[in-house]
Tab-separated table of C-alpha atoms in Angstrom:
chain	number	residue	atom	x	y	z
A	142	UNK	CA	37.847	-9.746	-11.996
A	143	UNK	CA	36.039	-6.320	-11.989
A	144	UNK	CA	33.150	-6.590	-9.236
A	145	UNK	CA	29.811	-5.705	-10.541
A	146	UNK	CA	26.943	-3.010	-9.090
A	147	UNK	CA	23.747	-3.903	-7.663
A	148	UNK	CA	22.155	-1.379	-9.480
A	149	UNK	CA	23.926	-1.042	-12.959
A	150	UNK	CA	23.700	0.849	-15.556
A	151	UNK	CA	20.377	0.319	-17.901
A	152	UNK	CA	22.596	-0.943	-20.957
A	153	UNK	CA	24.267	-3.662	-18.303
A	154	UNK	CA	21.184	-5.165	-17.522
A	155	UNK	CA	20.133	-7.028	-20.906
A	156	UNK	CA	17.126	-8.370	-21.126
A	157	UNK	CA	16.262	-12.369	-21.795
A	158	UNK	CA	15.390	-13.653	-25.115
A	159	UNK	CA	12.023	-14.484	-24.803
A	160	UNK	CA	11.835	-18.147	-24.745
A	161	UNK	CA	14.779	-17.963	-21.384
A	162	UNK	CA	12.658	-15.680	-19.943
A	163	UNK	CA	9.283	-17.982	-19.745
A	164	UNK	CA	11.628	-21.030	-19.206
A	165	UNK	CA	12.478	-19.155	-16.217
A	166	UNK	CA	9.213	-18.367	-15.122
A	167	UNK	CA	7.784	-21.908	-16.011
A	168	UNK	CA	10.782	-23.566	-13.415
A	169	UNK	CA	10.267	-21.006	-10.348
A	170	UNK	CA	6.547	-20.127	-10.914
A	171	UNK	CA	5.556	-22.595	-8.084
A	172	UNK	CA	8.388	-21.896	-5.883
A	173	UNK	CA	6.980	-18.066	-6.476
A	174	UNK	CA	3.667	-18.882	-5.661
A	175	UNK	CA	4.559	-20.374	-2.695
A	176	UNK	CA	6.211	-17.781	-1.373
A	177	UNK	CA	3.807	-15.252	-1.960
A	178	UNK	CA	0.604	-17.085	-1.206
A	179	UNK	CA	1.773	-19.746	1.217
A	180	UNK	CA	2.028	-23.869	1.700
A	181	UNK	CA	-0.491	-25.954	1.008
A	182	UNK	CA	-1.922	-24.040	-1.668
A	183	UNK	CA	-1.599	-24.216	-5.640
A	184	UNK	CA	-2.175	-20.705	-7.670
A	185	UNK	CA	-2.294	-20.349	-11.707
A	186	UNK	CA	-1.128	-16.794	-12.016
A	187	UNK	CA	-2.073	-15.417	-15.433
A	188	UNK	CA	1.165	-13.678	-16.701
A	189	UNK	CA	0.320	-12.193	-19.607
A	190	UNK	CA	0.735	-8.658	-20.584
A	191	UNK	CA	-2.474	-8.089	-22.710
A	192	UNK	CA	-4.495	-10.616	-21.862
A	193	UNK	CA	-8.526	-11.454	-21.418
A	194	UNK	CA	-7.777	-8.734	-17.876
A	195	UNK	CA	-7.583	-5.416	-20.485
A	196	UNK	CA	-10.927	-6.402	-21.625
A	197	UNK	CA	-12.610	-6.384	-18.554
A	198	UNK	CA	-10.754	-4.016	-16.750
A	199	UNK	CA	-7.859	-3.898	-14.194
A	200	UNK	CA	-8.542	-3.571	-10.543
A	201	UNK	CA	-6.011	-0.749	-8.911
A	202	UNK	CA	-4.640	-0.765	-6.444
A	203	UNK	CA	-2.138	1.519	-4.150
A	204	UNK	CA	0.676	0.074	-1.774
A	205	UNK	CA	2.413	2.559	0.753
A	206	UNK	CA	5.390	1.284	2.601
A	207	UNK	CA	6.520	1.924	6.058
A	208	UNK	CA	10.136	0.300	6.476
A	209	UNK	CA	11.008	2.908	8.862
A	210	UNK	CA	10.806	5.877	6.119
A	211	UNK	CA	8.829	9.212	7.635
A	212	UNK	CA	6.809	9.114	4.798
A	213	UNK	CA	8.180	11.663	2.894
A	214	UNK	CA	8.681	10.141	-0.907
A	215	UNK	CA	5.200	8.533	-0.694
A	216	UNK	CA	3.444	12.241	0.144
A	217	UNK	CA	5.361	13.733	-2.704
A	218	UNK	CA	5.000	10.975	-5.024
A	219	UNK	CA	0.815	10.966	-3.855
A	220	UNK	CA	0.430	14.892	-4.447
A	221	UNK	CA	2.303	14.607	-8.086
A	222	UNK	CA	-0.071	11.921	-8.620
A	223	UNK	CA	-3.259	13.493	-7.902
A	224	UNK	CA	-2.142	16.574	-9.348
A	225	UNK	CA	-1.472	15.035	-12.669
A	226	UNK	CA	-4.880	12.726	-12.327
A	227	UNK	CA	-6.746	15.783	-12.072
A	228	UNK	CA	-5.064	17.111	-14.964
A	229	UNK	CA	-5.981	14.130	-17.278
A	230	UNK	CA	-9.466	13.633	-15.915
A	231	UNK	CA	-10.109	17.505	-15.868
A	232	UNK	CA	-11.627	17.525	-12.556
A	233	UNK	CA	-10.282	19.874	-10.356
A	234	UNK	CA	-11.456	18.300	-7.004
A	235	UNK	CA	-10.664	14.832	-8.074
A	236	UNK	CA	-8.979	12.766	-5.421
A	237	UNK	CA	-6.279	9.745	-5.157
A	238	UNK	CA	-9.459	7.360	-4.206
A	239	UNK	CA	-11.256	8.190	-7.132
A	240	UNK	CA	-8.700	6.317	-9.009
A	241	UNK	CA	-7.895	2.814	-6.890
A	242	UNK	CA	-10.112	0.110	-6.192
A	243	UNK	CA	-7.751	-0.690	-2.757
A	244	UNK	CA	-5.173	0.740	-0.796
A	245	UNK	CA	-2.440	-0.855	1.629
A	246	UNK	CA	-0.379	0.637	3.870
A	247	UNK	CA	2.050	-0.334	6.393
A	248	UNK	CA	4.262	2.021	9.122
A	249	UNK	CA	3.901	6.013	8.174
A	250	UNK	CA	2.077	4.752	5.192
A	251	UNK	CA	-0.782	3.153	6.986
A	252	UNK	CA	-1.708	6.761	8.074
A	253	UNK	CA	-1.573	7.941	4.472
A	254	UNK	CA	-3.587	4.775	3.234
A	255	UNK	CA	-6.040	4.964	6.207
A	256	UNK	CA	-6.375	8.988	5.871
A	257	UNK	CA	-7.068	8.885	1.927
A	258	UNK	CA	-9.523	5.941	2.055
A	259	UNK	CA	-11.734	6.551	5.263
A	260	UNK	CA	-11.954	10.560	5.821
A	261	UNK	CA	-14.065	10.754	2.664
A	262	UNK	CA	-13.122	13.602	-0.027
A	263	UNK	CA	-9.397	13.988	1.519
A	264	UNK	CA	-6.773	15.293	-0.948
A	265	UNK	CA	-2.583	14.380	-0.853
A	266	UNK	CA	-2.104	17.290	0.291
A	267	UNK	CA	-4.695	16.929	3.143
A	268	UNK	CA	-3.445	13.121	3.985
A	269	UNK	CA	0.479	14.313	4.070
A	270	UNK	CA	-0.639	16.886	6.466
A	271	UNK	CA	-2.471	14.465	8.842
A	272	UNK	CA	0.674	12.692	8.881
A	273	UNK	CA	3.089	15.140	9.972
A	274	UNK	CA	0.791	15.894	12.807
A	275	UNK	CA	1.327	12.078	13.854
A	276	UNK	CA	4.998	12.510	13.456
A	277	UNK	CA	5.236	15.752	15.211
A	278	UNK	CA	3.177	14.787	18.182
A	279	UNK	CA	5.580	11.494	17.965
A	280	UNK	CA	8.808	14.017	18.333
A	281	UNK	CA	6.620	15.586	21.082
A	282	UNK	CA	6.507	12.926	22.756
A	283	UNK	CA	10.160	11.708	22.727
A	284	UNK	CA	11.005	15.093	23.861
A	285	UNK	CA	8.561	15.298	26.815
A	286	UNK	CA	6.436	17.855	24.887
A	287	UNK	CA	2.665	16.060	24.380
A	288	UNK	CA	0.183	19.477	24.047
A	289	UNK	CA	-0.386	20.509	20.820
A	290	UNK	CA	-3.039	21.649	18.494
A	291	UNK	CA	-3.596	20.492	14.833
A	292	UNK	CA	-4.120	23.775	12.635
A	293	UNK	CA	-5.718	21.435	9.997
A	294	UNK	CA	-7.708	19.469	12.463
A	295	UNK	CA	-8.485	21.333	15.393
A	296	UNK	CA	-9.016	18.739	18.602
A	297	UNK	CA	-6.905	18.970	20.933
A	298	UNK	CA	-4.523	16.133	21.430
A	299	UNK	CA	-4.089	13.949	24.066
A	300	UNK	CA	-0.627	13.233	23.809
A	301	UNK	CA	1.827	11.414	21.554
A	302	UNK	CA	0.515	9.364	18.621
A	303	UNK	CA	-2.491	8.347	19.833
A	304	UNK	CA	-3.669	11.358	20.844
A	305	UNK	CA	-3.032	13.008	16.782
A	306	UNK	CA	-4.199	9.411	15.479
A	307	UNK	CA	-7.752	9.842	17.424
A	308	UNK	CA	-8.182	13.831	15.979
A	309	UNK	CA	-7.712	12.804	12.292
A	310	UNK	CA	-9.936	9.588	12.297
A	311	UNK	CA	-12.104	10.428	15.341
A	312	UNK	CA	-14.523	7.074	15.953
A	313	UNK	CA	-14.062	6.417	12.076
A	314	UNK	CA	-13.846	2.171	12.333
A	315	UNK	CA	-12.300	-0.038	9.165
A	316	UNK	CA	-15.956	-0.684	7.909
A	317	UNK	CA	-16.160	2.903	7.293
A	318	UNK	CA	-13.492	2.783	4.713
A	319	UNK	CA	-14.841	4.078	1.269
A	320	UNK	CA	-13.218	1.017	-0.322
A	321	UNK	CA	-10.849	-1.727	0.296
A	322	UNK	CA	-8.581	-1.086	2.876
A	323	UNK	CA	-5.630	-3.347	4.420
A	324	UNK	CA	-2.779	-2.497	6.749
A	325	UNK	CA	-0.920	-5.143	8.413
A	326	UNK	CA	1.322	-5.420	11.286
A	327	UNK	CA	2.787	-8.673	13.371
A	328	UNK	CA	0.605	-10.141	15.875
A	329	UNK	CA	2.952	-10.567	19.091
A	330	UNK	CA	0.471	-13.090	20.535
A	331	UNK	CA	0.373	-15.548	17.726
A	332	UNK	CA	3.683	-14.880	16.603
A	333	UNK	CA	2.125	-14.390	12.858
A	334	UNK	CA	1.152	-11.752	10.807
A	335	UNK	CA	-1.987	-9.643	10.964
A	336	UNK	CA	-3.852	-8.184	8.137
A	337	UNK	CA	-6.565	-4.940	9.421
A	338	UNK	CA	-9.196	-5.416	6.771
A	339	UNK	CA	-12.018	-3.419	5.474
A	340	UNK	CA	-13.716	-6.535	3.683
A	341	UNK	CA	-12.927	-8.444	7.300
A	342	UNK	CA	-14.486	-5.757	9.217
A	343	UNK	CA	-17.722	-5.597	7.220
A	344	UNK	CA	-17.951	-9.727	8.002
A	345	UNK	CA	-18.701	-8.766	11.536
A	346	UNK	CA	-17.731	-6.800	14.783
A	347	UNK	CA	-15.498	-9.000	16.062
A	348	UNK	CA	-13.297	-7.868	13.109
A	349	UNK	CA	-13.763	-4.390	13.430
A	350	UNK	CA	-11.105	-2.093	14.610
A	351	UNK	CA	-11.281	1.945	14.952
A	352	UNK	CA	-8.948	3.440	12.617
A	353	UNK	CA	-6.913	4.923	15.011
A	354	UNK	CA	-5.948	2.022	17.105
A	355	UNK	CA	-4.998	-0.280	13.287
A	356	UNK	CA	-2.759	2.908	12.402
A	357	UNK	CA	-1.465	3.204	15.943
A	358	UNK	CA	-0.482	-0.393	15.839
A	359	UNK	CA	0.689	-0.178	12.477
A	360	UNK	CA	3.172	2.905	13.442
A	361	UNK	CA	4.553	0.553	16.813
A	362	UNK	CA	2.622	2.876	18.765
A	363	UNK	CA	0.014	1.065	20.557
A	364	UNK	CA	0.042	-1.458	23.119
A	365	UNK	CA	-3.230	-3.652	22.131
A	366	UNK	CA	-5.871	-2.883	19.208
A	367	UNK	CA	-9.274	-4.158	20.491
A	368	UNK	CA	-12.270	-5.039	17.915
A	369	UNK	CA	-15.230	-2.779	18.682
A	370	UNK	CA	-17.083	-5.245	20.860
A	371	UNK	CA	-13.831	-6.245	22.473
A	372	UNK	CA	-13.806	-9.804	20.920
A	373	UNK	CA	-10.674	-9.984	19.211
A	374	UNK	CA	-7.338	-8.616	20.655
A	375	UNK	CA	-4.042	-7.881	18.652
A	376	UNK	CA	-0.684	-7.298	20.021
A	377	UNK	CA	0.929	-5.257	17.593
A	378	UNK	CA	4.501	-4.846	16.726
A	379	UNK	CA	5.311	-1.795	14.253
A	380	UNK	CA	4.140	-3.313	10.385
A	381	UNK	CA	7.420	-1.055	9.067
A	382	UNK	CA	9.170	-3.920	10.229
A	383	UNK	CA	7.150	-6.842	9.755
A	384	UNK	CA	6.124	-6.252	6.840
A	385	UNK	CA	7.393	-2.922	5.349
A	386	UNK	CA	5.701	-3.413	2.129
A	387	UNK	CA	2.175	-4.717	1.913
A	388	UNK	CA	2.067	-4.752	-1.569
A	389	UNK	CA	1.985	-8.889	-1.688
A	390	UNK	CA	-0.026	-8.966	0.825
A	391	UNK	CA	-2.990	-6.357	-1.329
A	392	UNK	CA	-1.978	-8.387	-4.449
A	393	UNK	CA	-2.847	-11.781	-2.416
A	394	UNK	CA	-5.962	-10.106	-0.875
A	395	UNK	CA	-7.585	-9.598	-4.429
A	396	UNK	CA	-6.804	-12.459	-6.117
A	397	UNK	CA	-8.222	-14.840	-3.210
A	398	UNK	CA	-11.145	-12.133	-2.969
A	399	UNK	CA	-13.678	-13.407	-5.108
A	400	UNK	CA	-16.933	-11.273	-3.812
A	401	UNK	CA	-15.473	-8.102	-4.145
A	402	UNK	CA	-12.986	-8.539	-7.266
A	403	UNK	CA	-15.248	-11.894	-9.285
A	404	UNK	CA	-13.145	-11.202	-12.591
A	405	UNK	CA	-9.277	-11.207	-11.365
A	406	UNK	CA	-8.293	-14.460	-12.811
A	407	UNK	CA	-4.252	-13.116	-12.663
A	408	UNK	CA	-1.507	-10.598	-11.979
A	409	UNK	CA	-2.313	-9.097	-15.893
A	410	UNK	CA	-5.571	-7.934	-14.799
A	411	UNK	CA	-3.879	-6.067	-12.025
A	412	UNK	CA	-2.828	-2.173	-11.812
A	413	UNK	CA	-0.647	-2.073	-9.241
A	414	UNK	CA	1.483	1.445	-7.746
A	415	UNK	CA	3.409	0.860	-4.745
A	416	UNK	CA	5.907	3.548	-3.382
A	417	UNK	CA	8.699	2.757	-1.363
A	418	UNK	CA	10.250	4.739	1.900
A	419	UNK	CA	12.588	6.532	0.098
A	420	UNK	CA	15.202	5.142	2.782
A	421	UNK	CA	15.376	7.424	5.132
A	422	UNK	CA	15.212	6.929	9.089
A	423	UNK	CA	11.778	7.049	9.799
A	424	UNK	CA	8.486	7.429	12.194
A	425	UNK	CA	7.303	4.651	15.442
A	426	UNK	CA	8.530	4.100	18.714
A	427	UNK	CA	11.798	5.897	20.593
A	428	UNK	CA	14.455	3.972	20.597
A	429	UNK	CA	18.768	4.599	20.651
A	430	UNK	CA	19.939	5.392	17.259
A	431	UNK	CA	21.179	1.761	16.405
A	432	UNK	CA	18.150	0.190	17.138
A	433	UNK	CA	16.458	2.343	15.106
A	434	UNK	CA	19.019	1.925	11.823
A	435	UNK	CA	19.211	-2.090	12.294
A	436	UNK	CA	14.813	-1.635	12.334
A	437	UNK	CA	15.030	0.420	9.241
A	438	UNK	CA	17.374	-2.051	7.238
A	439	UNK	CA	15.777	-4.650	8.091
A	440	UNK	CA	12.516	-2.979	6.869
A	441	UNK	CA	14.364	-1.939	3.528
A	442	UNK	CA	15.353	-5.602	3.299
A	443	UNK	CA	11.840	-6.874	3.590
A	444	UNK	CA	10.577	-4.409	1.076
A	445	UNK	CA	13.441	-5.051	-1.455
A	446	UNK	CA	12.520	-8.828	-1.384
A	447	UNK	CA	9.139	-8.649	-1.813
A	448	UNK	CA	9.693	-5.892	-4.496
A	449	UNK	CA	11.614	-8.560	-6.528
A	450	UNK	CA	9.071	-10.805	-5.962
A	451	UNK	CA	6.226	-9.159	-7.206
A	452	UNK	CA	8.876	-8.047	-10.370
A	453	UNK	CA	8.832	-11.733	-10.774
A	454	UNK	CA	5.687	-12.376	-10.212
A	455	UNK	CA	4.058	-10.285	-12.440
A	456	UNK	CA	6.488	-11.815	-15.392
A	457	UNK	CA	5.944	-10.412	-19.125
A	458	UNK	CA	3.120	-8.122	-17.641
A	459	UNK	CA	5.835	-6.158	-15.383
A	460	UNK	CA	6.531	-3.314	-17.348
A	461	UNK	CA	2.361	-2.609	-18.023
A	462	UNK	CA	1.260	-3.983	-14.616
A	463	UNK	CA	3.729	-2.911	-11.576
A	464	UNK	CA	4.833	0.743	-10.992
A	465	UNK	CA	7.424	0.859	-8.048
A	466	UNK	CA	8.214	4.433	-6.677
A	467	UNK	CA	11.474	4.066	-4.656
A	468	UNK	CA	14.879	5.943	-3.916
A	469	UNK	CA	18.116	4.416	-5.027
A	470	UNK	CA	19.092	3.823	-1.438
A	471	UNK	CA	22.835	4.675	-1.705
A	472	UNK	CA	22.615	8.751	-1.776
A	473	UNK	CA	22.036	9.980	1.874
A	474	UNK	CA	20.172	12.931	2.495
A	475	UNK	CA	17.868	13.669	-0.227
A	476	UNK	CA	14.459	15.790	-0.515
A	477	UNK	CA	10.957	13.969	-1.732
A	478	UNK	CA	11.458	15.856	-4.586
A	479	UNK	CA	14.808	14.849	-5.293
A	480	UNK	CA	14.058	11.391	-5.425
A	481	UNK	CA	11.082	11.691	-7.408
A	482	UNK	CA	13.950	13.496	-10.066
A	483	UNK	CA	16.082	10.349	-9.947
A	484	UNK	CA	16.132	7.575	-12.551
A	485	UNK	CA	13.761	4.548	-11.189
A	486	UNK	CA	15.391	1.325	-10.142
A	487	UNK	CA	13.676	-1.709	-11.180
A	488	UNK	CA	14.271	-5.222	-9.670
A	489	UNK	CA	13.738	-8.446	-10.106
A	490	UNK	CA	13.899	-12.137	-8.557
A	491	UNK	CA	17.150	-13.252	-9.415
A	492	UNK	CA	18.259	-10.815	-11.720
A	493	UNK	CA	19.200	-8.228	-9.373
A	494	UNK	CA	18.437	-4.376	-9.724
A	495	UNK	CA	18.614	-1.775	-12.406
A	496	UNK	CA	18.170	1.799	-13.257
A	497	UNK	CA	15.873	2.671	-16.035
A	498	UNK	CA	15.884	5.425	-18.366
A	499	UNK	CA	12.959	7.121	-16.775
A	500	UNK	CA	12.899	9.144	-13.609
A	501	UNK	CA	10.476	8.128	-10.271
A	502	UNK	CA	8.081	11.284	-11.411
A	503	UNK	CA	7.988	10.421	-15.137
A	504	UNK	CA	6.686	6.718	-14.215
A	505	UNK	CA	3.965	8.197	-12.029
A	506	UNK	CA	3.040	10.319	-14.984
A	507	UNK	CA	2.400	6.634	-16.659
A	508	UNK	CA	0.854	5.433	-13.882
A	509	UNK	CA	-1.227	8.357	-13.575
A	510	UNK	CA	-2.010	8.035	-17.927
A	511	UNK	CA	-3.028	4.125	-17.058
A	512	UNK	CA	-5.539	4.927	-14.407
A	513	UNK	CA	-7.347	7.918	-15.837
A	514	UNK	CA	-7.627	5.421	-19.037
A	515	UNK	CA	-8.862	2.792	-16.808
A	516	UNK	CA	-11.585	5.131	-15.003
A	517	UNK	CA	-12.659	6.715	-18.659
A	518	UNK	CA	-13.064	2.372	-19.874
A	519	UNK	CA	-15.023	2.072	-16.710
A	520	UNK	CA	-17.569	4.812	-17.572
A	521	UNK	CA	-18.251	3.257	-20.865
A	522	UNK	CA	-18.506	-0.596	-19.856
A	523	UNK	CA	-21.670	-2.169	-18.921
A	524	UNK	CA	-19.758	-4.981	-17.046
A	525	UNK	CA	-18.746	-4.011	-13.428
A	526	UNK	CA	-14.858	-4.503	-12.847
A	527	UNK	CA	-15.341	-4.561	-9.023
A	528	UNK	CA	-18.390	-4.942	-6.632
A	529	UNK	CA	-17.773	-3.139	-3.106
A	530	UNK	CA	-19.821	-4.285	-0.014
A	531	UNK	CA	-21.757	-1.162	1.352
A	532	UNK	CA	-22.335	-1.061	5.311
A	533	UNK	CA	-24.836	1.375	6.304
A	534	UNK	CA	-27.050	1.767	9.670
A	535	UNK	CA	-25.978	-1.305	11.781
A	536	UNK	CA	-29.587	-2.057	12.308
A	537	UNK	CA	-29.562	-3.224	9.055
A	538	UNK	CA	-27.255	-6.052	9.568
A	539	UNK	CA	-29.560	-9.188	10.166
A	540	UNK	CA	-31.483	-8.068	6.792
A	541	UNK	CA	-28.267	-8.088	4.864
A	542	UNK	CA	-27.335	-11.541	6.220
A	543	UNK	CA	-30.591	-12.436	5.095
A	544	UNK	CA	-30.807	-10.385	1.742
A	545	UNK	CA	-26.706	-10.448	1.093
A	546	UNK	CA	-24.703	-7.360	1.014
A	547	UNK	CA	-25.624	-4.785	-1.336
A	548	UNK	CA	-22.975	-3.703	-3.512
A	549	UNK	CA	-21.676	-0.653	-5.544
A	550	UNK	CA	-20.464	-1.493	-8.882
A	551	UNK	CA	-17.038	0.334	-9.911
């Protein structure tokens, strides 16, 4: 018998008829929710492609994995995005956070999540360049080489990581993220995963981290991350390997989020663009060459299965609802660009994987047509889509636990 690809060809894959297809969903729908929103918990997830969620809106959001990739596909795939963004909207100076209502990030792209989100007005091109100063003062580092000076930032560094991590976000903390914000990495002293939080952070201090120390424990590169009044202590291991993509864990985040997103009743009233690593060896700590390839499979792993997941997951709405950005994983070698070129592979809980007819670039060019639609609805609706807490001067705090948060409407 002729073995068959993982990825095959786009006439191999045939899809369903439509009632197998929701007979399918209907028999693993609870064993789905289950594993992407845990035990002990029962979730309706409302599947359908053009549902009561177009009316009111669709709350973006932007997943970055780490899974041991440098970061590469995501900073190409983020500047053609802006670029064509800008285009549609015909704003010159528009920017990637213009356009999402959250970002997630985990590994090299917790720096590109953290960077777009909390330095204000930063372009792509401004967040890919923040990160190759934290990956070349990490190969600094592993070659005894720690001074260096940022020609985009100008502090000099302290060494290593850190030391480029503290001159692009300075004493910038997660409540000073200009919207939703989560990057996760595995707590080594519970032995459970840890979610960095913007919403958690505005809750109190004892949730607050700086941005440098969630991004240097999201990149393996920090030893502790300490709250800002020293109440809560993580021990971090790198996120690109427990949990390369964060994309469930954003997806989970806003449907249990009821303050901030009060109208997601489902995946259908979700946006969602996550790019993958591209699979290449990647950014954290030194280690010998094996180490480091068994770290980035299993990171590649991770991703793939909650990739398939989420394909699952988001059922008939897949197609309208979940962009994935991600290289084929069998060609070695390639540029950004090159993978943004190649034909997307699409996968999906116990179907397997498949190559579409359009390339990585051309589905950002959708992605990007779907958000500027979404942000031209907005400015014509009288009915907020999301409601963001605003932190100001922490004086203020015991009148806004008094008076409640006050909110921008987006």
């Amino acid at each position: 018998m002729k073995p068959t690809s993982l990825i095959d060809s786009a006439s191999g894959w045939r899809e369903p008829i439509l009632g197998s297809d929701k007979l399918s969903h209907e028999i693993f729908s609870f064993l789905e929710s289950r594993f992407l929103f845990g035990p002990g918990e029962t979730l309706t997830l409302d599947c359908g492609g053009g549902g009561g969620g177009r009316g009111r809106g669709r709350v973006r959001i932007l997943s970055i994995d780490g899974g041991g990739g440098g970061g590469e596909l995501a900073a190409a795939a983020l500047a053609r995005l802006e670029a064509r963004l800008r285009e549609l909207s015909g704003n010159p100076s528009a920017r990637i956070v213009d356009f999402f209502d959250l970002a997630a990030g985990s590994g090299a792209g917790a720096v590109l999540a953290a960077a777009l989100f909390t330095r204000g007005s930063v372009s792509a091109a401004d967040a890919a360049a923040a990160l190759a100063l934290v990956r070349s003062d990490d190969d600094r580092r592993t070659r005894k080489k720690t001074r260096t000076r940022s020609w985009i930032f100008g502090r000099r560094s302290r060494g290593g990581v850190v030391g480029a991590l503290d001159r692009v976000f300075g004493e910038a903390t997660m409540r000073d993220a200009a919207k939703p914000l989560l990057i996760p990495c595995y707590d080594a002293a519970t032995g459970a995963p840890y979610v960095f939080s913007r919403a958690d952070a505005v809750e109190g201090d004892a949730y607050d981290f700086f941005v440098r120390d969630v991004c240097a424990a999201a990149y393996g590169s920090a030893a502790a991350a300490v709250s800002v009044d020293g109440a809560t202590r993580v021990l971090p291991a790198a996120s690109a390997t427990a949990m390369a993509s964060p994309a469930a864990a954003a997806v989970t985040h806003v449907l249990h989020n009821k303050q901030e997103f009060p109208f997601v009743a489902g995946v259908g009233d979700l946006l969602v663009v996550s790019i993958g690593n591209g699979g290449g060896s990647g950014g954290g700590a030194a280690a010998s060459e094996a180490a480091e390839e068994l770290l980035r499979i299993a990171g590649a792993t991770q991703a793939d299965m909650v990739d398939q997941a989420l394909g699952f997951a988001f059922g008939e709405s897949r197609s309208a609802s979940y962009v994935r950005i991600q290289g084929d994983g069998v060609t070695a070698g390639r540029t950004a660009e090159a993978m943004l070129a190649e034909r997307s592979v699409e996968s999906v809980l116990f179907r397997g994987r498949r190559m579409t007819e359009t390339t990585n670039g051309e589905r950002l060019d959708w992605a990007a047509g779907e958000l500027a639609k979404e942000e031209e609805r907005r400015r014509r609706s009288k009915t907020p889509t999301v409601l963001i807490c605003v932190v100001g001067d922490h004086r203020l705090d015991g009148v806004r636990r008094l008076l409640g948060f006050s909110m921008i409407i987006l």
